[in-house]
Short mmCIF file of C-alpha atoms and ligand atoms in Angstrom, two decimals:
data_model
loop_
_atom_site.label_atom_id
_atom_site.label_comp_id
_atom_site.label_asym_id
_atom_site.label_seq_id
_atom_site.Cartn_x
_atom_site.Cartn_y
_atom_site.Cartn_z
CA MET A 100 -19.82 -78.92 -28.53
CA ASN A 101 -23.00 -77.13 -27.03
CA SER A 102 -23.26 -73.27 -26.75
CA SER A 103 -23.15 -73.76 -22.67
CA SER A 104 -19.55 -74.67 -22.95
CA ILE A 105 -18.25 -71.78 -25.03
CA THR A 106 -15.47 -71.67 -22.23
CA HIS A 107 -13.98 -74.69 -21.95
CA ALA A 108 -10.74 -76.58 -20.82
CA VAL A 109 -9.45 -79.10 -23.55
CA ILE A 110 -7.64 -81.72 -21.69
CA ASN A 111 -5.18 -83.61 -23.72
CA LEU A 112 -4.74 -87.10 -22.50
CA SER A 113 -2.02 -87.81 -24.95
CA ALA A 114 -0.01 -85.03 -23.80
CA LEU A 115 -0.30 -86.60 -20.29
CA ARG A 116 0.75 -89.69 -21.38
CA HIS A 117 3.71 -87.87 -23.43
CA ASN A 118 4.56 -86.19 -19.98
CA GLN A 119 4.54 -89.37 -17.94
CA LYS A 120 7.08 -91.06 -20.46
CA VAL A 121 9.25 -87.65 -20.21
CA LEU A 122 9.48 -88.18 -16.45
CA GLN A 123 9.99 -91.73 -16.40
CA LYS A 124 13.23 -91.28 -18.80
CA LYS A 125 14.28 -88.46 -16.48
CA ALA A 126 14.27 -90.88 -13.61
CA PRO A 127 14.61 -94.31 -15.23
CA ASN A 128 15.13 -96.30 -12.23
CA SER A 129 12.29 -94.80 -9.96
CA GLN A 130 8.70 -95.58 -9.96
CA ILE A 131 6.07 -92.80 -10.39
CA LEU A 132 3.77 -91.71 -7.61
CA ALA A 133 1.34 -89.54 -9.63
CA VAL A 134 -0.03 -86.75 -7.56
CA VAL A 135 -3.71 -86.22 -8.49
CA LYS A 136 -4.93 -84.14 -5.49
CA ALA A 137 -7.23 -80.91 -6.06
CA ASN A 138 -9.20 -82.90 -8.84
CA ALA A 139 -5.82 -83.46 -10.72
CA TYR A 140 -4.93 -80.01 -10.36
CA GLY A 141 -8.07 -79.02 -12.01
CA HIS A 142 -7.84 -81.56 -14.78
CA GLY A 143 -10.66 -83.86 -13.55
CA MET A 144 -9.19 -86.62 -11.05
CA VAL A 145 -11.16 -89.44 -12.28
CA LYS A 146 -10.28 -89.25 -16.14
CA ILE A 147 -6.53 -88.54 -15.12
CA ALA A 148 -6.29 -91.43 -12.83
CA GLN A 149 -8.12 -93.69 -15.76
CA ALA A 150 -5.27 -92.43 -18.17
CA LEU A 151 -2.09 -92.87 -16.35
CA LYS A 152 -0.81 -96.43 -16.83
CA GLY A 153 1.86 -98.17 -15.20
CA ILE A 154 2.07 -96.25 -12.08
CA HIS A 155 2.96 -96.99 -8.69
CA ALA A 156 0.60 -95.12 -7.04
CA LEU A 157 -1.76 -92.30 -6.96
CA GLY A 158 -1.30 -89.48 -4.24
CA VAL A 159 -4.33 -87.36 -2.99
CA ALA A 160 -4.40 -84.69 0.06
CA ARG A 161 -7.81 -85.58 1.25
CA LEU A 162 -10.11 -88.77 2.17
CA ASN A 163 -12.77 -88.06 -0.01
CA GLU A 164 -10.65 -87.57 -3.09
CA ALA A 165 -9.52 -91.22 -2.61
CA LEU A 166 -12.81 -92.34 -1.88
CA LEU A 167 -14.11 -90.89 -4.78
CA LEU A 168 -11.23 -92.58 -6.93
CA ARG A 169 -12.61 -96.02 -5.56
CA ASP A 170 -15.78 -95.60 -6.09
CA LYS A 171 -14.93 -94.79 -9.90
CA GLY A 172 -13.63 -97.96 -9.92
CA ILE A 173 -10.13 -97.21 -9.93
CA THR A 174 -7.82 -100.10 -8.36
CA THR A 175 -4.44 -98.34 -8.37
CA PRO A 176 -2.82 -98.02 -5.06
CA ILE A 177 -3.53 -94.58 -3.36
CA VAL A 178 -1.32 -92.58 -1.06
CA LEU A 179 -2.80 -89.84 1.51
CA LEU A 180 -0.05 -87.48 1.11
CA GLU A 181 -1.09 -85.79 4.50
CA GLY A 182 -2.30 -89.21 6.10
CA PHE A 183 -5.93 -89.16 8.02
CA PHE A 184 -7.00 -86.15 9.96
CA HIS A 185 -9.35 -88.20 12.24
CA ALA A 186 -8.71 -91.47 14.12
CA ASN A 187 -12.09 -92.76 12.82
CA ASP A 188 -11.16 -92.80 9.46
CA ILE A 189 -8.25 -95.28 9.93
CA ASN A 190 -11.00 -98.13 9.37
CA THR A 191 -11.93 -96.45 5.91
CA LEU A 192 -8.47 -96.47 4.85
CA GLN A 193 -8.12 -100.15 5.53
CA GLN A 194 -11.76 -101.22 4.03
CA TYR A 195 -10.72 -98.75 0.80
CA ASN A 196 -7.10 -100.28 0.80
CA LEU A 197 -5.48 -96.48 1.09
CA GLN A 198 -2.05 -96.12 1.92
CA THR A 199 -1.10 -93.34 4.72
CA VAL A 200 1.41 -91.13 5.18
CA ILE A 201 2.25 -90.88 9.04
CA HIS A 202 3.65 -87.19 9.85
CA SER A 203 2.80 -86.47 13.43
CA GLN A 204 2.92 -87.80 16.96
CA GLN A 205 -1.14 -87.77 16.99
CA GLN A 206 -1.50 -89.78 13.72
CA LEU A 207 1.23 -92.42 15.33
CA GLU A 208 -0.43 -93.10 18.41
CA ALA A 209 -3.85 -93.38 16.58
CA LEU A 210 -2.65 -95.79 14.25
CA ILE A 211 -0.97 -98.05 16.79
CA GLU A 212 -4.39 -97.93 19.12
CA ALA A 213 -6.75 -98.75 16.46
CA LYS A 214 -8.55 -102.10 15.84
CA LEU A 215 -7.68 -103.18 12.56
CA ASP A 216 -8.22 -106.50 10.90
CA LYS A 217 -5.29 -106.08 8.57
CA PRO A 218 -2.33 -103.79 8.72
CA LEU A 219 -1.69 -100.33 6.55
CA GLN A 220 0.94 -99.32 4.31
CA VAL A 221 2.55 -96.51 6.08
CA TRP A 222 5.09 -93.45 4.74
CA LEU A 223 6.76 -91.96 7.50
CA LYS A 224 7.30 -88.31 6.78
CA LEU A 225 10.84 -87.00 7.96
CA ASP A 226 10.73 -83.15 8.08
CA THR A 227 14.12 -82.15 6.24
CA GLY A 228 13.95 -78.63 6.64
CA MET A 229 10.46 -77.56 5.31
CA HIS A 230 8.68 -77.47 8.85
CA ARG A 231 5.40 -77.90 7.77
CA LEU A 232 4.57 -81.62 8.64
CA GLY A 233 7.11 -84.37 9.39
CA PHE A 234 9.25 -85.90 12.26
CA HIS A 235 12.33 -84.14 13.42
CA GLY A 236 15.69 -86.29 13.51
CA GLU A 237 15.41 -88.03 16.81
CA GLN A 238 11.71 -88.21 16.88
CA PHE A 239 11.69 -89.87 13.51
CA ASP A 240 13.89 -92.38 14.56
CA CYS A 241 11.31 -93.29 17.68
CA ALA A 242 8.51 -93.05 15.57
CA TYR A 243 10.06 -95.73 13.08
CA GLN A 244 10.67 -98.17 15.84
CA ARG A 245 7.17 -97.68 17.04
CA LEU A 246 5.82 -98.17 13.65
CA LYS A 247 8.02 -101.33 13.35
CA GLN A 248 6.68 -102.95 16.30
CA SER A 249 2.85 -102.29 15.46
CA LYS A 250 0.64 -105.22 14.32
CA ASN A 251 -1.19 -102.67 12.27
CA VAL A 252 1.39 -101.53 9.95
CA ILE A 253 2.50 -103.31 6.80
CA GLN A 254 6.47 -104.12 7.03
CA PRO A 255 8.65 -102.70 5.65
CA ILE A 256 7.47 -99.13 6.30
CA HIS A 257 8.33 -96.60 3.46
CA LEU A 258 10.03 -93.17 3.98
CA ILE A 259 9.20 -89.80 2.44
CA THR A 260 9.96 -86.10 2.83
CA HIS A 261 9.32 -83.09 0.96
CA PHE A 262 11.40 -80.11 -0.61
CA HIS A 263 10.54 -76.41 -0.20
CA CYS A 264 13.45 -74.96 -2.84
CA ALA A 265 13.49 -77.65 -5.60
CA ASP A 266 12.44 -75.14 -8.01
CA GLU A 267 15.35 -72.85 -7.27
CA LEU A 268 18.16 -74.42 -9.42
CA ASP A 269 20.78 -72.57 -7.53
CA ASN A 270 19.82 -73.17 -3.46
CA ASN A 271 21.85 -75.54 -1.94
CA ILE A 272 19.03 -76.27 0.58
CA THR A 273 17.81 -79.27 -1.54
CA SER A 274 21.10 -80.77 -1.28
CA LYS A 275 21.20 -80.34 2.29
CA GLN A 276 17.73 -81.76 2.54
CA LEU A 277 18.76 -85.11 0.62
CA ALA A 278 21.94 -85.20 2.61
CA PHE A 279 19.66 -85.23 5.89
CA PHE A 280 17.29 -87.72 4.39
CA THR A 281 20.11 -90.18 3.65
CA GLU A 282 21.26 -89.99 7.18
CA HIS A 283 18.11 -90.98 8.69
CA ILE A 284 17.27 -93.81 5.94
CA LYS A 285 16.92 -97.37 7.68
CA THR A 286 18.60 -100.35 6.79
CA ASP A 287 15.24 -102.28 6.72
CA SER A 288 13.16 -99.42 5.64
CA GLY A 289 11.03 -99.84 2.28
CA LEU A 290 10.72 -97.28 -0.54
CA ASN A 291 11.85 -93.92 -0.19
CA SER A 292 10.52 -90.87 -1.83
CA LEU A 293 11.59 -87.30 -1.84
CA ALA A 294 11.45 -85.56 -5.83
CA ASN A 295 8.16 -83.47 -6.68
CA SER A 296 8.36 -82.11 -10.02
CA ALA A 297 11.06 -79.56 -9.71
CA ALA A 298 13.18 -82.21 -8.30
CA THR A 299 12.50 -84.72 -10.76
CA LEU A 300 13.42 -82.37 -13.62
CA ALA A 301 16.22 -80.56 -11.66
CA TRP A 302 17.87 -82.95 -8.99
CA PRO A 303 18.42 -86.53 -10.53
CA ALA A 304 20.13 -87.28 -6.91
CA THR A 305 16.76 -86.96 -5.00
CA HIS A 306 15.05 -89.54 -7.39
CA ALA A 307 15.34 -92.45 -5.23
CA ASP A 308 12.74 -95.36 -5.45
CA VAL A 309 9.72 -93.24 -5.91
CA ILE A 310 9.19 -89.68 -7.68
CA ARG A 311 6.13 -87.80 -6.90
CA PRO A 312 5.57 -85.28 -9.67
CA GLY A 313 2.30 -83.32 -10.14
CA ILE A 314 2.69 -80.15 -11.98
CA ALA A 315 4.97 -81.71 -14.68
CA LEU A 316 2.69 -84.50 -15.42
CA TYR A 317 0.19 -81.56 -16.40
CA GLY A 318 2.88 -80.37 -18.84
CA ILE A 319 3.52 -77.38 -16.73
CA SER A 320 6.87 -76.17 -15.85
CA PRO A 321 7.40 -75.70 -11.83
CA PHE A 322 9.92 -73.15 -12.65
CA ALA A 323 8.95 -69.65 -12.98
CA ASP A 324 12.01 -68.77 -15.20
CA LYS A 325 12.10 -72.37 -17.54
CA ARG A 326 9.44 -73.31 -19.95
CA ALA A 327 7.73 -76.46 -20.08
CA ASP A 328 9.29 -77.04 -23.81
CA ASP A 329 12.85 -76.58 -22.16
CA PHE A 330 12.16 -79.92 -20.87
CA ASN A 331 9.87 -81.17 -23.87
CA LEU A 332 6.67 -81.14 -21.64
CA GLN A 333 3.23 -80.58 -23.19
CA PRO A 334 0.59 -78.62 -21.76
CA VAL A 335 -2.53 -80.90 -20.90
CA MET A 336 -4.96 -78.46 -20.30
CA THR A 337 -6.00 -75.49 -22.85
CA LEU A 338 -8.53 -73.00 -21.24
CA LYS A 339 -10.34 -71.80 -24.30
CA SER A 340 -13.47 -69.32 -25.34
CA GLN A 341 -14.52 -67.01 -27.75
CA LEU A 342 -14.76 -63.52 -28.69
CA ILE A 343 -18.44 -62.63 -28.10
CA ALA A 344 -18.11 -58.87 -29.34
CA VAL A 345 -15.78 -56.98 -31.56
CA ARG A 346 -15.96 -53.30 -30.98
CA THR A 347 -14.21 -49.90 -32.30
CA HIS A 348 -13.02 -47.94 -29.58
CA GLN A 349 -12.18 -44.46 -29.56
CA ALA A 350 -9.40 -42.59 -28.34
CA GLY A 351 -9.94 -41.52 -24.66
CA GLU A 352 -12.86 -43.85 -24.15
CA SER A 353 -12.50 -46.34 -21.00
CA VAL A 354 -13.63 -49.45 -20.86
CA GLY A 355 -15.02 -51.61 -18.31
CA TYR A 356 -15.72 -51.55 -14.37
CA GLY A 357 -13.89 -48.61 -12.71
CA ALA A 358 -12.70 -47.30 -15.99
CA ASN A 359 -9.43 -48.04 -14.92
CA TRP A 360 -7.97 -48.48 -18.34
CA THR A 361 -8.21 -45.50 -21.25
CA SER A 362 -7.30 -46.04 -25.07
CA LYS A 363 -4.53 -43.59 -26.16
CA LYS A 364 -5.44 -44.08 -29.87
CA GLU A 365 -8.49 -45.59 -31.53
CA THR A 366 -8.42 -49.35 -31.63
CA ILE A 367 -10.46 -52.39 -31.67
CA LEU A 368 -11.44 -54.10 -28.50
CA GLY A 369 -12.52 -57.89 -28.41
CA VAL A 370 -14.42 -59.28 -25.32
CA VAL A 371 -13.93 -62.48 -24.37
CA ALA A 372 -16.65 -64.83 -22.59
CA VAL A 373 -14.29 -65.70 -19.52
CA GLY A 374 -14.04 -64.25 -16.30
CA TYR A 375 -13.18 -64.65 -12.56
CA GLY A 376 -16.61 -66.55 -12.28
CA ASP A 377 -14.85 -69.06 -14.42
CA GLY A 378 -11.38 -69.24 -12.45
CA TYR A 379 -9.78 -66.45 -14.49
CA PRO A 380 -8.12 -64.32 -11.89
CA ARG A 381 -9.58 -60.88 -11.45
CA MET A 382 -6.41 -59.66 -10.33
CA ALA A 383 -4.61 -60.23 -13.73
CA PRO A 384 -3.22 -56.90 -14.75
CA GLU A 385 -3.29 -55.00 -17.80
CA GLY A 386 -0.94 -56.25 -20.56
CA THR A 387 -1.51 -59.93 -19.47
CA PRO A 388 -1.29 -62.14 -22.38
CA VAL A 389 -4.22 -63.79 -24.36
CA LEU A 390 -3.93 -65.79 -27.58
CA VAL A 391 -6.26 -64.77 -30.36
CA ASN A 392 -6.00 -66.00 -33.77
CA GLY A 393 -2.27 -67.08 -33.10
CA ARG A 394 -1.18 -63.67 -31.64
CA LEU A 395 -0.77 -62.58 -28.43
CA VAL A 396 -3.04 -59.55 -27.32
CA PRO A 397 -2.85 -57.57 -24.01
CA ILE A 398 -5.75 -57.57 -21.54
CA VAL A 399 -7.08 -54.09 -21.12
CA GLY A 400 -9.41 -53.10 -18.24
CA ARG A 401 -10.51 -55.11 -15.08
CA ILE A 402 -11.59 -58.85 -15.61
CA SER A 403 -15.64 -59.17 -14.87
CA MET A 404 -17.29 -62.11 -13.47
CA ASP A 405 -18.13 -63.35 -16.85
CA MET A 406 -15.99 -61.50 -19.18
CA LEU A 407 -12.41 -59.90 -20.07
CA THR A 408 -11.56 -57.30 -22.82
CA VAL A 409 -8.45 -57.20 -24.97
CA ASP A 410 -6.90 -54.88 -27.27
CA LEU A 411 -6.94 -56.47 -30.82
CA GLY A 412 -5.27 -53.51 -32.10
CA SER A 413 -6.68 -51.09 -35.06
CA ASP A 414 -6.07 -53.10 -38.27
CA CYS A 415 -7.04 -56.85 -36.69
CA HIS A 416 -9.35 -59.10 -38.86
CA ASP A 417 -10.61 -60.70 -35.62
CA GLN A 418 -14.37 -61.66 -35.50
CA VAL A 419 -17.17 -62.62 -33.26
CA GLY A 420 -16.84 -66.48 -32.65
CA ASP A 421 -13.26 -66.73 -33.25
CA ASP A 422 -11.61 -68.73 -30.52
CA VAL A 423 -9.65 -67.54 -27.77
CA THR A 424 -6.77 -69.32 -25.52
CA LEU A 425 -6.33 -68.17 -21.93
CA TRP A 426 -3.47 -70.67 -21.45
CA GLY A 427 -2.34 -73.96 -22.60
CA ASP A 428 -1.15 -74.69 -26.33
CA GLY A 429 0.34 -71.58 -27.55
CA LEU A 430 0.64 -69.81 -24.35
CA PRO A 431 2.06 -71.17 -21.36
CA ALA A 432 0.21 -71.22 -17.79
CA THR A 433 3.29 -70.16 -16.52
CA GLN A 434 4.00 -67.14 -18.76
CA VAL A 435 0.29 -66.16 -17.75
CA ALA A 436 1.03 -66.92 -13.93
CA ASN A 437 3.94 -64.66 -14.21
CA HIS A 438 2.31 -61.82 -15.11
CA ILE A 439 -0.64 -62.02 -12.67
CA GLY A 440 1.74 -62.51 -9.75
CA THR A 441 0.84 -66.33 -8.87
CA ILE A 442 1.94 -69.56 -10.00
CA ALA A 443 0.44 -72.18 -12.85
CA TYR A 444 -0.51 -74.54 -10.12
CA GLU A 445 -3.15 -71.64 -8.94
CA LEU A 446 -4.61 -71.03 -11.97
CA VAL A 447 -5.34 -74.62 -13.31
CA SER A 448 -6.42 -75.76 -9.80
CA LYS A 449 -8.97 -72.85 -9.63
CA LEU A 450 -11.17 -73.39 -12.58
CA THR A 451 -15.03 -73.28 -11.35
CA SER A 452 -17.55 -75.96 -12.30
CA ARG A 453 -18.82 -73.53 -15.07
CA VAL A 454 -15.78 -74.67 -17.36
CA ALA A 455 -16.45 -77.63 -19.15
CA LEU A 456 -13.69 -80.23 -19.24
CA GLN A 457 -13.25 -81.54 -22.65
CA TYR A 458 -11.45 -84.98 -22.99
CA VAL A 459 -9.27 -85.40 -26.14
CA PRO A 460 -7.93 -88.96 -26.01
C1 PLP B 530 1.57 -81.98 -4.12
C2 PLP B 530 2.58 -82.85 -3.87
C3 PLP B 530 3.77 -83.03 -4.86
C4 PLP B 530 3.74 -82.65 -6.13
O1 PLP B 530 4.21 -81.43 -6.22
P1 PLP B 530 4.61 -80.75 -7.45
O2 PLP B 530 5.09 -79.59 -7.54
O3 PLP B 530 2.98 -80.65 -8.46
O4 PLP B 530 5.16 -81.93 -8.28
C5 PLP B 530 4.29 -83.75 -3.85
N1 PLP B 530 4.72 -84.54 -3.11
C6 PLP B 530 3.58 -84.18 -1.97
C7 PLP B 530 3.81 -84.42 -0.61
C8 PLP B 530 2.77 -82.93 -2.34
O5 PLP B 530 1.96 -82.71 -1.36
#
């Protein structure tokens, strides 16, 4: 490794394949639509897509994500989870063999009116209660009939919905959403898809034909209060850096911008070469854990653009050049996220281009 990648994310592809197997075992009768939007949650979309074998489809959120996958030679079916945003993109979908969600009247009319040589595979979205995208009950039935009669649409039409509380194990909203979806299934519709990671892990009744895991594939728990290894999931990303300074620090001295932390006693501080310029959240408070030589040590002082500081303790033996783990192996991203007041999804997907992704097969 060269010196420019002192801070890098190790991406463990065998952990990814392991997680795929775990999810497949959880939902043995379902196919997997692997969600790789947002650069595969920061893990590198193309490499992740290449490593996933035997899946039903890849899910993305933007047309340019789908086009990048096609440009890199990936022939797996791709679903645009929010569909197309402009009518003039419909021909591109056909040209690159992309499947589309239809969630709104505007999309429906545009697709029916488009001049296409070949029909598209459509996933019609039912709003079962999230109230973000999708058709309500009666409009859904009407949209289904319109699409059924359109020569631009491959038959049968697949059906899709999304859960908004599946990560809350005692919240019966998910059961209500499932019941509403089941009421609206058509006798002649195609595949049904409801379950994100949380539903795949916790709500087996929702598995249906196609599960749509994102975060769990990357070995991260979708539940704030459950660990990934409770489900035998392994972290795919480990964000690593190094100590670039180890300094004795007197009682009463502050560290960093704003001087907002002052040591109560003499200690040894470590300076780690990672900061918000790499995507480590500036909002991380004092006490957020960092893994140094196998033990958790607390962040002290503010996060800078290129560095953060940890209290190594007065009797430590850590040295400049020692490895530091910010999250991943040995320190679940969910645990770090809980400290910061965010979710692990945001941590992994916000790494900046300064962080090299280093793949381990
Ligand atoms: C992002 C997304 C998913 C994956 O959600 P996870 O919580 O990461 O499993 C599934 N379905 C849709 C429609 C999505 O947008």
